[in-house]
Amino acid sequence: MPDKVLTDPSGSPDPARPGGRQGAPVRADRSAADAGAAGGSAEGGRPGGDAAGSARSGAERAHAGLLALAVGALGVVFGDIGTSPLYALQTVFTIDGGIVKPTSDDVYGVISLMFWSITLVVSVKYVSVVMRADNDGEGGVMALVALVRRTLGDRRGAGVVLLGVLGASLFYGDTLITPAISVLSAVEGVKVAAPPVAELVLPLAAVILTALFTVQRWGTGRVGAAFGPVMILWFGTIAAAGLRGIAWHPGVLAGLSPTYMISFVGAHPGIAFVAVGAVVLVITGAEALYADMGHFGRRPIARAWFFLVFPALTLNYLGQAALILNDREAIRNPFFLLLPGWARVPMVLLATAATVIASQAVISGAFSVTRQAMQLGYLPPLTVRQTSKHSGGQVYLPAVNAGLFLGVLALMIGFGSSARLATAYGVAVTGALLIDTVLLLVVARALWRWSPWRTALAGVTFGGVEGTFFAGNIVKVVHGGWLPLLIASTMFTTMTSWQAGRRIVIRNRNREEGPLRDFVEEFHVRRVPRVPGTAIFLHPTKDTTPLALRANVDFNGVLHEKVVIVSVVAANVPLVDPQDRLSVDDLGYDDDGFFHLTLRYGFSEDPNVPQGLRDAKAAGRLLFDLDPDTASYFLSRATLRITPAAGMSRWRKHLFVGLSRNAANPAAVFGLPVDRTVMMGTHIEL
C-alpha cells in the first residue's frame, strides 16, 4: 500500500491533506505474530543454535500473540453481541403486549429463529465471509466503500459508494443507542435482585457510562486487555447458567432444528413478523464486530467467536427458553430468573461490567469508521491519536469520544429505560446489515470474481434474512425507530456535504496554487529579491505551489535564501528506518535554493518535522545547510468565501465552512515552534 500524505498545508478543509494523525493501518494479527517472531530467542540468536527449536519458539510466540489478541478481542469486539441475552428473549415475549406467547410452539419457533439468525448473519456472513474483505487490515462499512472505489473507480462505483456512506451513517445511530440500552438493561437487574434501590438505576448508569468514556484515552489495546478476563468470566457464567436451564428441560435442544422456525413462520406469519423485530436483537453487534477488525485482526476474532462466544450464547438462549417452558411467568426477566437467588446480585455486577464492555465494541468501531471516513474524504480531519505501537488500527479520536458521550447520556436520560430504547433499536442495525450485504456482493463479484450463481445465492440468503429483519423493524419508526434514522440522516448530510465541498475547494485551490515547476521557472524570470534565512513550507506534494509561498512573494515581494517544501507521509509500518526517513529533491536546479523534502513516519511515530530535520542534519542526510532551530515555518491558510456559484446549496456551504473550522491544528500535529510559525494564504471560493 502506498504511503499516505499527512501534511496539512493550511489547516484548510481538505481531507486529502489530513490535519490529524492518520497512520496507515496494518493487519493487527499479522503485526502481532511478526512482533512475536521478531523477538528471537536466546538459543536461536546464537551461532549454531537449534534452528528447529528457534522455529518452534517463533511459532509459540506467534500463537501466544494470537491468543493475547483473542483475549483482547473478547474485551472489545464481543461486548455488544455478547450481552444481548440480557434483553433479547425477554423483548420477544413482551413486544406488542405479549403477542408472542410462552407456549411450546412459540418458544421452540423463537429459539430456532434466534439460533439460525446468529448462525447465518454472524458465523457465516460476517466471520466467515465479510471479514475477508478488509482494507489493509481495517474493517467496517467504510472499508467496503474503499474496496468498491478501488475496484470500480469513482464514476462506476459512485452510487454504491453513496450507499456505503448511508451504511456508515446508520452505524453511528447504532453507536449512540448501544451503550445506553446495554448499561441500562444490566443495571435494571437490581429491580429483580434488590428492589429497594430500583430508583438508583439511572444515576448508576450515568456514572458507569462516564467512567467508560473517560478510559477511552488509554487506547483500545489496554482497555481490551483489562476487559478480556471479565468477558471470559461473563461467557463462562452465562454458559453455565444456560446449562442449568437445559438440565430442567433437555428437550429444548430440539429448538436448534430449522424445522421449528419454518413451522412457526408458516403457522403464524403475522406473529412471526412481529417477533423478528425483536429477534434481531441477538445479532446487534455484528457490524461493530466487523468494524473492530482493524484493532485485533480477523483470525483472533474468528477464534474467539467459534471457540467461546457462539457456544456460550447458544447455551444461554436455550437455557432461557427452557426456563420459560417450565415457568411462563419467567418472561418478565428470563436472564436473571435463570439464576439461583444467591447469584443474582453478583450477576448484576458482572452484567454491568459486561455491558460497559458492550459499549466499548461500538465506541472503538466508531473510531475506526470515522478514521476511514476521514481518509476517504467524507469527514473533516480530526485529531487522531495512535494508541498502539504495533497495530495501526488502534486509534483514539477525542472529538468523537466526547460527541458520543454527550449523545449517549442524552438518550439514556430521555428514554429512561431499556424497554423504551428497545423500540428504537433495530432499524439502524438491520439497515446497516443490508447495506453491508450489497457492498459485499459488489466486492465479491468485481474483486473476488465470484460466479453469478454464487453471488446470487449469497444475495438471496443474506439479503433475504436481513430484509425480513428490516421489514420487521421499520414498523417501529413511529414508536422510537425515528431516532436512529434521524441520527443517520444527520450524519449522511454531514458526510456528503463535506465530500462535495471538498471537491469544490480542491479544484479551486489547485487553480490558485498552480504548478510548482512553473513557479520556480517564473522565479528565475522575475528575479525576486532574496533575504537571509530559511523558510520551510509544509505542503502535501511537489506538484503544486504552497499558498503561503505565493502569498509571501505577493505581499512581501521577497523570498528567503533557502525555500524548503516539506511533505510528511505515513508509511504502512510501525517504525520507519532512519535511513529511509528523508528523501531530497532539488526540483531541477542546483543553485536556486529551492528544495523539496519528504519525511516518512510509521503509524506509531509522532510526525515532528523540526526533530526529523535535526536528525537528518546530524546524520549528514541533507544536501544543503539547514538549521531547523532558526528556520521560519509557514503554513498555508485557505479562507473560504461562500459564493452563489453552482455545485452546492448555500446552507450546505455554510455547514461545510462550520465543519472546516473544527479541523485539527497542523502546527500542533507536526510539532512546529509557535514563535516561528507563520500562517499565510488567500481566499478560496466555495
Short mmCIF file of C-alpha atoms in Angstrom, two decimals, residues 132 169 177 201 213 223 272-273 291 362 371 393 444 477 518 581 608 664:
data_model
loop_
_atom_site.label_atom_id
_atom_site.label_comp_id
_atom_site.label_asym_id
_atom_site.label_seq_id
_atom_site.Cartn_x
_atom_site.Cartn_y
_atom_site.Cartn_z
CA ARG A 132 -12.12 -11.37 4.41
CA SER A 169 -24.37 6.89 8.96
CA ILE A 177 -28.09 3.58 21.23
CA VAL A 201 -30.87 2.81 38.09
CA PHE A 213 -15.83 7.20 28.04
CA VAL A 223 -8.91 -1.42 27.55
CA ALA A 272 -43.54 -14.30 13.37
CA PHE A 273 -43.25 -10.97 11.53
CA ALA A 291 -15.69 -2.51 12.25
CA VAL A 362 -19.31 0.23 19.17
CA ARG A 371 -10.82 7.49 10.72
CA GLY A 393 -5.90 0.12 13.67
CA ALA A 444 -17.31 -10.41 -4.31
CA VAL A 477 -40.41 4.06 13.24
CA ASP A 518 6.03 26.89 -13.25
CA ARG A 581 13.12 8.76 6.78
CA ASN A 608 7.65 16.00 14.45
CA ALA A 664 -7.11 19.76 13.75
#
